[in-house]
Amino acid sequence: MSDSFGPRWRRRLPVPVGLAAAATALLLVSPASAVVPDASAPPADLGRAADEQASVVEVRLAGTAQLDALVATGVDLDHHVTRTEDGLVVHAVVTPAEAATLTAAGYALGRVVHRPADAQARVAEREAAIADHKADNQEFTAAATAAGVSDVKIIRADYYTSGASQVLSVEAKWAQGQTSTAALTVARDSGPGTEIGSGGTQSVSRFVDAGVYLYHRGAALVTSRPDYVRITSPTGDVAVAKVREWLPVSATDPEGPGYQKDFVTSYLTPTDLYGRIRQLAAEFPDLAEIVELPHRTNGYRRHAQAVLGTTTASRVAVDSLAWGHEGGNDVSLELAHPGGANAPLSVDVSGSAVRVGLATDAGGAVTSTAAEVVAALNARAGSLLRAYTYRGSAGGGVVAPAARTLLTDDLSAPASVSRDPHPVYAIRIGKHRDGSKPGVLAYAQEHAREWVPPLVTVETAERLLRNYAHDGRTKQLLNDLDIWIAPSINPDGGHYSFYDFNSQRKNMTNHCPLTGAADFLARDSWGVDNNRNYTEYSLFDGFSGASSSCTSGTYAGPGELSEPENRNLDWLAARPNIRFSMNLHSSGNYFMWSPGAYALPGRVSAPRPTLDEESAFWGASERILSAIKRHRNMAVTPARTGPISDVLYSAAGNSGDMLWYRYGIYAWNFEVGTSFQPEWTEAHEETMEFANGLVELMRVARDFDKDQTRPESGLVVGPGATPGTVDVTFEVSEPAAVFYTLDGGVPTYSSTRYGSAGIREGGETLTVPLGATVHWFSVDSAGNVENNYTPDGSGRNFRKAVATLPIG
C-alpha cells in the first residue's frame, strides 16, 4: 500500500530483494577431502553444451598456485577474488557439466551465488523499471512543470462505482484557494492511452470550513474509467495525476459456504436491544456474557409539569416533587376566580388537588400576579409541587383564571419500559473473555433518534455467535479477539425517541435552570448531547462544535463526563486490551476518525495523526468500506471519508477523540444511511451492509494482532525546484512510520519522523542537496521493523541511498 495519493512524477528506487533460495543441493566438495589439482596436469576439458545454462558458483582455492591452475583450465571467472584464512574464494561461471568436471579435477566448489532464474527475474525488473520511467517522463512532460513548482496539486483522483453509477471524485489544492472563490476545471481522459480531455471535464469547488480554505473537491458521473486527469489553474499552472480505483470489488468473499446473516426484522427499542443480547448470551454461554456497565442512567422519567397562563409575565410554571409515575401525574392545579370582590389570595390542598383562589379588587377583577401566586404555592403546597415564574420573568403580570389542569410527565411508553434509573448493558463476545486477547469495542445510539445503528450492532453479534460453529473465519475472530458490543449507550433518549418525540437527539436529563427553559413547554429540548460530553478537545477546553445552552442540540452538559452514559463509555474504553473501536451513528454515509475538533478563531485543530497513523486509518477504512459495498454496491465516497473535522464539522468533546487521544484506540465513526429512521426496507439494507463493515473491523483487529510481516520501504527521488537539489519522498509497502537521517547518522526512534504534506496529501516532500546520503528504516503499527533492524544505534542494517537522479 502506498502512503501517497498524489501524482507519480518521481523516479522509484526499487526496494532490494534477496536472491532466490537454492532449489537444489550446492555443488560442493569438502576442503578436508579435496584433491589438490596438479598444476602440471593437462587442463580439464570444459566444453559447454549449447543448451546448458550457467550459474555463478564459488570455487575455494588453497592459494595462488591453485588459482593459476584454475585459470589454465579456461574456466570463465568473474572479477571476484576474496582472500580468507584458508586461501582464496573465486567465482566461476559454469554449467552443471563444467562444475562436474571441475569437481572431478579436485576443485572444491562452494555455494551457488547466482542462478539463471535470478537473471530472468532481473530482466523482468528491468523491463518494469523502464516502463515505469517512461510513464514518469510522460507524466512529467504532460504536467509541463517540475514537481513543487505548480501552484495547483491534485491530492486525490478516485474512480468508483455506486449502485449502477460510475463516479470520478477529485480533490486538489490551489495556492490561491484561500482568497479566490474560483472553481477548478478537471479534464479527464477516457481510458489508458487516450488524450486528456477526451473523457470530458468536471468542476471542483472550494471546501472552506470556519473561514479556512482546505481544498477543492467535487465528483461527477462518468461513462468509463479515466486513467489520468489534469487541472490547469486560473494562473496557468498544471497538475496531472493518475486515477486510482476506490473500493474495488474483491473476488474473494470472506463469508464462507453456509454463512448465516439477516437476523434483524424490525426496528428495536433499547428494551428490545437489551433483551436480544441477553437472549444471545443465554444461548451461547461459552462464547458470550452480559456486562452491566457501572453507571445507571437518570432514567426514562420526568417530574409532572404544567404551565398556566398565556404571556411571559403572567405565566406560572409548576413541577411535581414526585416523579410523574410515582404520583406526580396525579397532581392537579386550578387557578380560580373567587366570584366576588376584595378576595384574598388563597391556596387549598385536598389530596393531590391544589386550588388557588386568586385575589380580586373592589370591582371583582383579579389582581394576583404570577410572582404572588408562585410564592403562595411554594409556601402552602410545597409538599406536592414547586412553582416558579416563566423563564426568569419577574412575574409582574396578572394571572388569568385557569381550569383544573393535571400535571403530567408527558411520557407515553408502555409500562414495560422501566421508569427507574436504567442499567446500560453490553454483550462481551469471545472464547477468551479475560483481557488476554486484543479488544474491539462497538457502540451505538449516543444519539437517540438514530434507530438503524443499534440494529447493525445486534446483527453483528448474531453473525459472530451463530457462525462460530461452522465458519472457520468467524471461529478465528472469536478465538482471537475480546469483543464488546453496546447496542444502546443512551437508552433513556432512545425510548423517548420511539414513544414521545422521534427527533430526540440527546439524553433526557434536564440541566436547565428554573430561570431558563426548565418548564413543560421546553420538554423536547432538554438533554445532553452524549457525543459532546467527553474529555478530549471539548467545549470546556475551548474547542468548537458544542454548546453551553441547555436546549441546544449539541449541549455539552455542565462539565466533562457529567452524564452516566458518558462515564460508561469511558469505563469501556479504559479496558487495557481495547485496540479498535467503532462508534455507529446516522446519517449521511460518512466514515470518519480523529481529529474531530478544532478551536476558533483560526481553525486550530486537535493534533493530527502522524502520516503512518493516518495511513493505517485509510488502509483499514478501505477494507471496511469495501465490505460495506459488497452488499449492494453502495460506496461511501472518498469525500466523506477521513477525519471528522475535515469532511464534516468540528465536534468538540466527541467520543472518538477521547478514545484516540486518551486511550490510544484506533477509533472510527460510521454515519449510516441517508436518514435517521428510513422506511424498513431501506433500514434493513443499511443494517446488512454496515454489519458487513463492522465484522470486517473485527478482521482488521485480528490481522493486526497476527501481523508479523516486516514493512519494506524505498526512496523516491525527483528533480528539485532549484539547481543542485532533488526532492525526496519515501514509499512503504504498508502503513508504517519512517525515521530518517540526512547527515550520515544512524537512524533511531529519536531521528526525524517522516511527516505528512498536509490535509489529505500523503507524505511530505523533502528538498535535499543532490547526492545527499539518506539513512532510514520503517516500522509498522504492530511493531515490526524493516530488515529486523534494531533502532537503538547499534544496528547497521538500516536502509541507505544516495539522492541522485537517473541518467538520461
mmCIF file with all atom_site columns, N, CA and C in Angstrom, residues 142-191:
data_model
loop_
_atom_site.group_PDB
_atom_site.id
_atom_site.type_symbol
_atom_site.label_atom_id
_atom_site.label_alt_id
_atom_site.label_comp_id
_atom_site.label_asym_id
_atom_site.label_entity_id
_atom_site.label_seq_id
_atom_site.pdbx_PDB_ins_code
_atom_site.Cartn_x
_atom_site.Cartn_y
_atom_site.Cartn_z
_atom_site.occupancy
_atom_site.B_iso_or_equiv
_atom_site.pdbx_formal_charge
_atom_site.auth_seq_id
_atom_site.auth_comp_id
_atom_site.auth_asym_id
_atom_site.auth_atom_id
_atom_site.pdbx_PDB_model_num
ATOM 1   N N  . ALA A 1 142 ? 3.670   15.934 -19.573 1.00 0.00 ? 142 ALA A N  1
ATOM 2   C CA . ALA A 1 142 ? 2.286   16.387 -19.653 1.00 0.00 ? 142 ALA A CA 1
ATOM 3   C C  . ALA A 1 142 ? 2.003   17.473 -18.630 1.00 0.00 ? 142 ALA A C  1
ATOM 4   N N  . ALA A 1 143 ? 2.618   17.363 -17.465 1.00 0.00 ? 143 ALA A N  1
ATOM 5   C CA . ALA A 1 143 ? 2.386   18.364 -16.436 1.00 0.00 ? 143 ALA A CA 1
ATOM 6   C C  . ALA A 1 143 ? 3.021   19.695 -16.763 1.00 0.00 ? 143 ALA A C  1
ATOM 7   N N  . ALA A 1 144 ? 4.050   19.667 -17.614 1.00 0.00 ? 144 ALA A N  1
ATOM 8   C CA . ALA A 1 144 ? 4.701   20.885 -18.093 1.00 0.00 ? 144 ALA A CA 1
ATOM 9   C C  . ALA A 1 144 ? 5.317   21.708 -16.973 1.00 0.00 ? 144 ALA A C  1
ATOM 10  N N  . THR A 1 145 ? 5.662   21.037 -15.869 1.00 0.00 ? 145 THR A N  1
ATOM 11  C CA . THR A 1 145 ? 6.281   21.771 -14.781 1.00 0.00 ? 145 THR A CA 1
ATOM 12  C C  . THR A 1 145 ? 6.964   20.809 -13.841 1.00 0.00 ? 145 THR A C  1
ATOM 13  N N  . ALA A 1 146 ? 7.981   21.243 -13.175 1.00 0.00 ? 146 ALA A N  1
ATOM 14  C CA . ALA A 1 146 ? 8.667   20.386 -12.206 1.00 0.00 ? 146 ALA A CA 1
ATOM 15  C C  . ALA A 1 146 ? 7.830   20.268 -10.945 1.00 0.00 ? 146 ALA A C  1
ATOM 16  N N  . ALA A 1 147 ? 7.979   19.125 -10.253 1.00 0.00 ? 147 ALA A N  1
ATOM 17  C CA . ALA A 1 147 ? 7.253   18.924 -9.005  1.00 0.00 ? 147 ALA A CA 1
ATOM 18  C C  . ALA A 1 147 ? 7.581   20.043 -8.028  1.00 0.00 ? 147 ALA A C  1
ATOM 19  N N  . GLY A 1 148 ? 6.558   20.544 -7.349  1.00 0.00 ? 148 GLY A N  1
ATOM 20  C CA . GLY A 1 148 ? 6.750   21.589 -6.364  1.00 0.00 ? 148 GLY A CA 1
ATOM 21  C C  . GLY A 1 148 ? 6.671   22.986 -6.930  1.00 0.00 ? 148 GLY A C  1
ATOM 22  N N  . VAL A 1 149 ? 6.690   23.140 -8.260  1.00 0.00 ? 149 VAL A N  1
ATOM 23  C CA . VAL A 1 149 ? 6.645   24.461 -8.873  1.00 0.00 ? 149 VAL A CA 1
ATOM 24  C C  . VAL A 1 149 ? 5.207   24.896 -9.123  1.00 0.00 ? 149 VAL A C  1
ATOM 25  N N  . SER A 1 150 ? 4.370   23.963 -9.566  1.00 0.00 ? 150 SER A N  1
ATOM 26  C CA . SER A 1 150 ? 2.996   24.310 -9.910  1.00 0.00 ? 150 SER A CA 1
ATOM 27  C C  . SER A 1 150 ? 2.240   24.807 -8.687  1.00 0.00 ? 150 SER A C  1
ATOM 28  N N  . ASP A 1 151 ? 1.323   25.762 -8.885  1.00 0.00 ? 151 ASP A N  1
ATOM 29  C CA . ASP A 1 151 ? 0.540   26.283 -7.763  1.00 0.00 ? 151 ASP A CA 1
ATOM 30  C C  . ASP A 1 151 ? -0.720  25.468 -7.523  1.00 0.00 ? 151 ASP A C  1
ATOM 31  N N  . VAL A 1 152 ? -0.915  24.391 -8.278  1.00 0.00 ? 152 VAL A N  1
ATOM 32  C CA . VAL A 1 152 ? -2.055  23.513 -8.074  1.00 0.00 ? 152 VAL A CA 1
ATOM 33  C C  . VAL A 1 152 ? -1.543  22.084 -7.930  1.00 0.00 ? 152 VAL A C  1
ATOM 34  N N  . LYS A 1 153 ? -2.149  21.343 -7.028  1.00 0.00 ? 153 LYS A N  1
ATOM 35  C CA . LYS A 1 153 ? -1.732  19.965 -6.763  1.00 0.00 ? 153 LYS A CA 1
ATOM 36  C C  . LYS A 1 153 ? -2.964  19.092 -6.619  1.00 0.00 ? 153 LYS A C  1
ATOM 37  N N  . ILE A 1 154 ? -3.005  18.006 -7.369  1.00 0.00 ? 154 ILE A N  1
ATOM 38  C CA . ILE A 1 154 ? -4.098  17.048 -7.250  1.00 0.00 ? 154 ILE A CA 1
ATOM 39  C C  . ILE A 1 154 ? -3.741  16.084 -6.123  1.00 0.00 ? 154 ILE A C  1
ATOM 40  N N  . ILE A 1 155 ? -4.566  16.053 -5.079  1.00 0.00 ? 155 ILE A N  1
ATOM 41  C CA . ILE A 1 155 ? -4.243  15.218 -3.928  1.00 0.00 ? 155 ILE A CA 1
ATOM 42  C C  . ILE A 1 155 ? -4.995  13.892 -3.944  1.00 0.00 ? 155 ILE A C  1
ATOM 43  N N  . ARG A 1 156 ? -6.110  13.825 -4.645  1.00 0.00 ? 156 ARG A N  1
ATOM 44  C CA . ARG A 1 156 ? -6.826  12.556 -4.821  1.00 0.00 ? 156 ARG A CA 1
ATOM 45  C C  . ARG A 1 156 ? -7.563  12.597 -6.150  1.00 0.00 ? 156 ARG A C  1
ATOM 46  N N  . ALA A 1 157 ? -7.567  11.459 -6.839  1.00 0.00 ? 157 ALA A N  1
ATOM 47  C CA . ALA A 1 157 ? -8.395  11.279 -8.030  1.00 0.00 ? 157 ALA A CA 1
ATOM 48  C C  . ALA A 1 157 ? -8.900  9.849  -7.969  1.00 0.00 ? 157 ALA A C  1
ATOM 49  N N  . ASP A 1 158 ? -10.160 9.675  -7.612  1.00 0.00 ? 158 ASP A N  1
ATOM 50  C CA . ASP A 1 158 ? -10.716 8.358  -7.323  1.00 0.00 ? 158 ASP A CA 1
ATOM 51  C C  . ASP A 1 158 ? -11.885 8.045  -8.247  1.00 0.00 ? 158 ASP A C  1
ATOM 52  N N  . TYR A 1 159 ? -11.792 6.901  -8.892  1.00 0.00 ? 159 TYR A N  1
ATOM 53  C CA . TYR A 1 159 ? -12.918 6.354  -9.658  1.00 0.00 ? 159 TYR A CA 1
ATOM 54  C C  . TYR A 1 159 ? -13.589 5.289  -8.809  1.00 0.00 ? 159 TYR A C  1
ATOM 55  N N  . TYR A 1 160 ? -14.932 5.304  -8.773  1.00 0.00 ? 160 TYR A N  1
ATOM 56  C CA . TYR A 1 160 ? -15.629 4.248  -8.046  1.00 0.00 ? 160 TYR A CA 1
ATOM 57  C C  . TYR A 1 160 ? -17.013 4.038  -8.656  1.00 0.00 ? 160 TYR A C  1
ATOM 58  N N  . THR A 1 161 ? -17.575 2.901  -8.335  1.00 0.00 ? 161 THR A N  1
ATOM 59  C CA . THR A 1 161 ? -18.961 2.618  -8.719  1.00 0.00 ? 161 THR A CA 1
ATOM 60  C C  . THR A 1 161 ? -19.815 2.656  -7.466  1.00 0.00 ? 161 THR A C  1
ATOM 61  N N  . SER A 1 162 ? -21.061 3.097  -7.635  1.00 0.00 ? 162 SER A N  1
ATOM 62  C CA . SER A 1 162 ? -22.020 3.097  -6.533  1.00 0.00 ? 162 SER A CA 1
ATOM 63  C C  . SER A 1 162 ? -23.382 2.829  -7.143  1.00 0.00 ? 162 SER A C  1
ATOM 64  N N  . GLY A 1 163 ? -23.975 1.693  -6.769  1.00 0.00 ? 163 GLY A N  1
ATOM 65  C CA . GLY A 1 163 ? -25.178 1.278  -7.462  1.00 0.00 ? 163 GLY A CA 1
ATOM 66  C C  . GLY A 1 163 ? -24.849 1.010  -8.916  1.00 0.00 ? 163 GLY A C  1
ATOM 67  N N  . ALA A 1 164 ? -25.620 1.611  -9.810  1.00 0.00 ? 164 ALA A N  1
ATOM 68  C CA . ALA A 1 164 ? -25.364 1.453  -11.244 1.00 0.00 ? 164 ALA A CA 1
ATOM 69  C C  . ALA A 1 164 ? -24.526 2.582  -11.811 1.00 0.00 ? 164 ALA A C  1
ATOM 70  N N  . SER A 1 165 ? -24.070 3.497  -10.964 1.00 0.00 ? 165 SER A N  1
ATOM 71  C CA . SER A 1 165 ? -23.372 4.694  -11.429 1.00 0.00 ? 165 SER A CA 1
ATOM 72  C C  . SER A 1 165 ? -21.864 4.517  -11.376 1.00 0.00 ? 165 SER A C  1
ATOM 73  N N  . GLN A 1 166 ? -21.173 5.203  -12.295 1.00 0.00 ? 166 GLN A N  1
ATOM 74  C CA . GLN A 1 166 ? -19.724 5.340  -12.268 1.00 0.00 ? 166 GLN A CA 1
ATOM 75  C C  . GLN A 1 166 ? -19.401 6.791  -11.926 1.00 0.00 ? 166 GLN A C  1
ATOM 76  N N  . VAL A 1 167 ? -18.477 6.979  -11.006 1.00 0.00 ? 167 VAL A N  1
ATOM 77  C CA . VAL A 1 167 ? -18.222 8.318  -10.470 1.00 0.00 ? 167 VAL A CA 1
ATOM 78  C C  . VAL A 1 167 ? -16.724 8.577  -10.446 1.00 0.00 ? 167 VAL A C  1
ATOM 79  N N  . LEU A 1 168 ? -16.344 9.827  -10.751 1.00 0.00 ? 168 LEU A N  1
ATOM 80  C CA . LEU A 1 168 ? -14.971 10.285 -10.567 1.00 0.00 ? 168 LEU A CA 1
ATOM 81  C C  . LEU A 1 168 ? -14.976 11.400 -9.533  1.00 0.00 ? 168 LEU A C  1
ATOM 82  N N  . SER A 1 169 ? -14.235 11.187 -8.453  1.00 0.00 ? 169 SER A N  1
ATOM 83  C CA . SER A 1 169 ? -14.100 12.184 -7.389  1.00 0.00 ? 169 SER A CA 1
ATOM 84  C C  . SER A 1 169 ? -12.682 12.728 -7.417  1.00 0.00 ? 169 SER A C  1
ATOM 85  N N  . VAL A 1 170 ? -12.543 14.056 -7.385  1.00 0.00 ? 170 VAL A N  1
ATOM 86  C CA . VAL A 1 170 ? -11.231 14.695 -7.461  1.00 0.00 ? 170 VAL A CA 1
ATOM 87  C C  . VAL A 1 170 ? -11.109 15.711 -6.332  1.00 0.00 ? 170 VAL A C  1
ATOM 88  N N  . GLU A 1 171 ? -9.952  15.725 -5.699  1.00 0.00 ? 171 GLU A N  1
ATOM 89  C CA . GLU A 1 171 ? -9.618  16.727 -4.697  1.00 0.00 ? 171 GLU A CA 1
ATOM 90  C C  . GLU A 1 171 ? -8.295  17.369 -5.085  1.00 0.00 ? 171 GLU A C  1
ATOM 91  N N  . ALA A 1 172 ? -8.194  18.671 -4.919  1.00 0.00 ? 172 ALA A N  1
ATOM 92  C CA . ALA A 1 172 ? -6.976  19.385 -5.311  1.00 0.00 ? 172 ALA A CA 1
ATOM 93  C C  . ALA A 1 172 ? -6.772  20.580 -4.399  1.00 0.00 ? 172 ALA A C  1
ATOM 94  N N  . LYS A 1 173 ? -5.520  21.018 -4.298  1.00 0.00 ? 173 LYS A N  1
ATOM 95  C CA . LYS A 1 173 ? -5.208  22.223 -3.542  1.00 0.00 ? 173 LYS A CA 1
ATOM 96  C C  . LYS A 1 173 ? -4.618  23.253 -4.499  1.00 0.00 ? 173 LYS A C  1
ATOM 97  N N  . TRP A 1 174 ? -5.108  24.467 -4.357  1.00 0.00 ? 174 TRP A N  1
ATOM 98  C CA . TRP A 1 174 ? -4.642  25.577 -5.179  1.00 0.00 ? 174 TRP A CA 1
ATOM 99  C C  . TRP A 1 174 ? -4.081  26.657 -4.262  1.00 0.00 ? 174 TRP A C  1
ATOM 100 N N  . ALA A 1 175 ? -2.944  27.181 -4.616  1.00 0.00 ? 175 ALA A N  1
ATOM 101 C CA . ALA A 1 175 ? -2.265  28.157 -3.759  1.00 0.00 ? 175 ALA A CA 1
ATOM 102 C C  . ALA A 1 175 ? -3.108  29.396 -3.506  1.00 0.00 ? 175 ALA A C  1
ATOM 103 N N  . GLN A 1 176 ? -4.036  29.710 -4.421  1.00 0.00 ? 176 GLN A N  1
ATOM 104 C CA . GLN A 1 176 ? -4.867  30.910 -4.271  1.00 0.00 ? 176 GLN A CA 1
ATOM 105 C C  . GLN A 1 176 ? -6.230  30.592 -3.665  1.00 0.00 ? 176 GLN A C  1
ATOM 106 N N  . GLY A 1 177 ? -6.407  29.347 -3.184  1.00 0.00 ? 177 GLY A N  1
ATOM 107 C CA . GLY A 1 177 ? -7.725  28.918 -2.727  1.00 0.00 ? 177 GLY A CA 1
ATOM 108 C C  . GLY A 1 177 ? -8.279  29.682 -1.542  1.00 0.00 ? 177 GLY A C  1
ATOM 109 N N  . GLN A 1 178 ? -7.424  30.246 -0.692  1.00 0.00 ? 178 GLN A N  1
ATOM 110 C CA . GLN A 1 178 ? -7.927  30.977 0.460   1.00 0.00 ? 178 GLN A CA 1
ATOM 111 C C  . GLN A 1 178 ? -8.571  32.291 0.057   1.00 0.00 ? 178 GLN A C  1
ATOM 112 N N  . THR A 1 179 ? -8.056  32.918 -0.988  1.00 0.00 ? 179 THR A N  1
ATOM 113 C CA . THR A 1 179 ? -8.521  34.260 -1.351  1.00 0.00 ? 179 THR A CA 1
ATOM 114 C C  . THR A 1 179 ? -9.420  34.288 -2.579  1.00 0.00 ? 179 THR A C  1
ATOM 115 N N  . SER A 1 180 ? -9.283  33.308 -3.443  1.00 0.00 ? 180 SER A N  1
ATOM 116 C CA . SER A 1 180 ? -10.086 33.292 -4.660  1.00 0.00 ? 180 SER A CA 1
ATOM 117 C C  . SER A 1 180 ? -11.229 32.292 -4.537  1.00 0.00 ? 180 SER A C  1
ATOM 118 N N  . THR A 1 181 ? -12.395 32.666 -5.008  1.00 0.00 ? 181 THR A N  1
ATOM 119 C CA . THR A 1 181 ? -13.554 31.770 -4.962  1.00 0.00 ? 181 THR A CA 1
ATOM 120 C C  . THR A 1 181 ? -13.689 30.939 -6.226  1.00 0.00 ? 181 THR A C  1
ATOM 121 N N  . ALA A 1 182 ? -12.730 31.020 -7.121  1.00 0.00 ? 182 ALA A N  1
ATOM 122 C CA . ALA A 1 182 ? -12.835 30.333 -8.406  1.00 0.00 ? 182 ALA A CA 1
ATOM 123 C C  . ALA A 1 182 ? -12.865 28.822 -8.236  1.00 0.00 ? 182 ALA A C  1
ATOM 124 N N  . ALA A 1 183 ? -13.701 28.179 -9.036  1.00 0.00 ? 183 ALA A N  1
ATOM 125 C CA . ALA A 1 183 ? -13.684 26.727 -9.128  1.00 0.00 ? 183 ALA A CA 1
ATOM 126 C C  . ALA A 1 183 ? -12.541 26.305 -10.041 1.00 0.00 ? 183 ALA A C  1
ATOM 127 N N  . LEU A 1 184 ? -12.159 25.053 -9.979  1.00 0.00 ? 184 LEU A N  1
ATOM 128 C CA . LEU A 1 184 ? -11.137 24.495 -10.855 1.00 0.00 ? 184 LEU A CA 1
ATOM 129 C C  . LEU A 1 184 ? -11.783 23.491 -11.798 1.00 0.00 ? 184 LEU A C  1
ATOM 130 N N  . THR A 1 185 ? -11.269 23.433 -13.012 1.00 0.00 ? 185 THR A N  1
ATOM 131 C CA . THR A 1 185 ? -11.800 22.518 -14.016 1.00 0.00 ? 185 THR A CA 1
ATOM 132 C C  . THR A 1 185 ? -10.869 21.326 -14.176 1.00 0.00 ? 185 THR A C  1
ATOM 133 N N  . VAL A 1 186 ? -11.463 20.141 -14.096 1.00 0.00 ? 186 VAL A N  1
ATOM 134 C CA . VAL A 1 186 ? -10.727 18.890 -14.235 1.00 0.00 ? 186 VAL A CA 1
ATOM 135 C C  . VAL A 1 186 ? -10.995 18.321 -15.620 1.00 0.00 ? 186 VAL A C  1
ATOM 136 N N  . ALA A 1 187 ? -9.936  18.103 -16.370 1.00 0.00 ? 187 ALA A N  1
ATOM 137 C CA . ALA A 1 187 ? -10.057 17.419 -17.661 1.00 0.00 ? 187 ALA A CA 1
ATOM 138 C C  . ALA A 1 187 ? -9.627  15.975 -17.472 1.00 0.00 ? 187 ALA A C  1
ATOM 139 N N  . ARG A 1 188 ? -10.352 15.062 -18.072 1.00 0.00 ? 188 ARG A N  1
ATOM 140 C CA . ARG A 1 188 ? -10.044 13.641 -17.892 1.00 0.00 ? 188 ARG A CA 1
ATOM 141 C C  . ARG A 1 188 ? -9.924  12.954 -19.244 1.00 0.00 ? 188 ARG A C  1
ATOM 142 N N  . ASP A 1 189 ? -9.098  11.896 -19.253 1.00 0.00 ? 189 ASP A N  1
ATOM 143 C CA . ASP A 1 189 ? -9.053  11.089 -20.462 1.00 0.00 ? 189 ASP A CA 1
ATOM 144 C C  . ASP A 1 189 ? -10.186 10.069 -20.411 1.00 0.00 ? 189 ASP A C  1
ATOM 145 N N  . SER A 1 190 ? -10.262 9.220  -21.413 1.00 0.00 ? 190 SER A N  1
ATOM 146 C CA . SER A 1 190 ? -11.347 8.238  -21.462 1.00 0.00 ? 190 SER A CA 1
ATOM 147 C C  . SER A 1 190 ? -10.825 6.819  -21.290 1.00 0.00 ? 190 SER A C  1
ATOM 148 N N  . GLY A 1 191 ? -9.611  6.696  -20.761 1.00 0.00 ? 191 GLY A N  1
ATOM 149 C CA . GLY A 1 191 ? -9.026  5.388  -20.528 1.00 0.00 ? 191 GLY A CA 1
ATOM 150 C C  . GLY A 1 191 ? -7.574  5.360  -20.924 1.00 0.00 ? 191 GLY A C  1
#
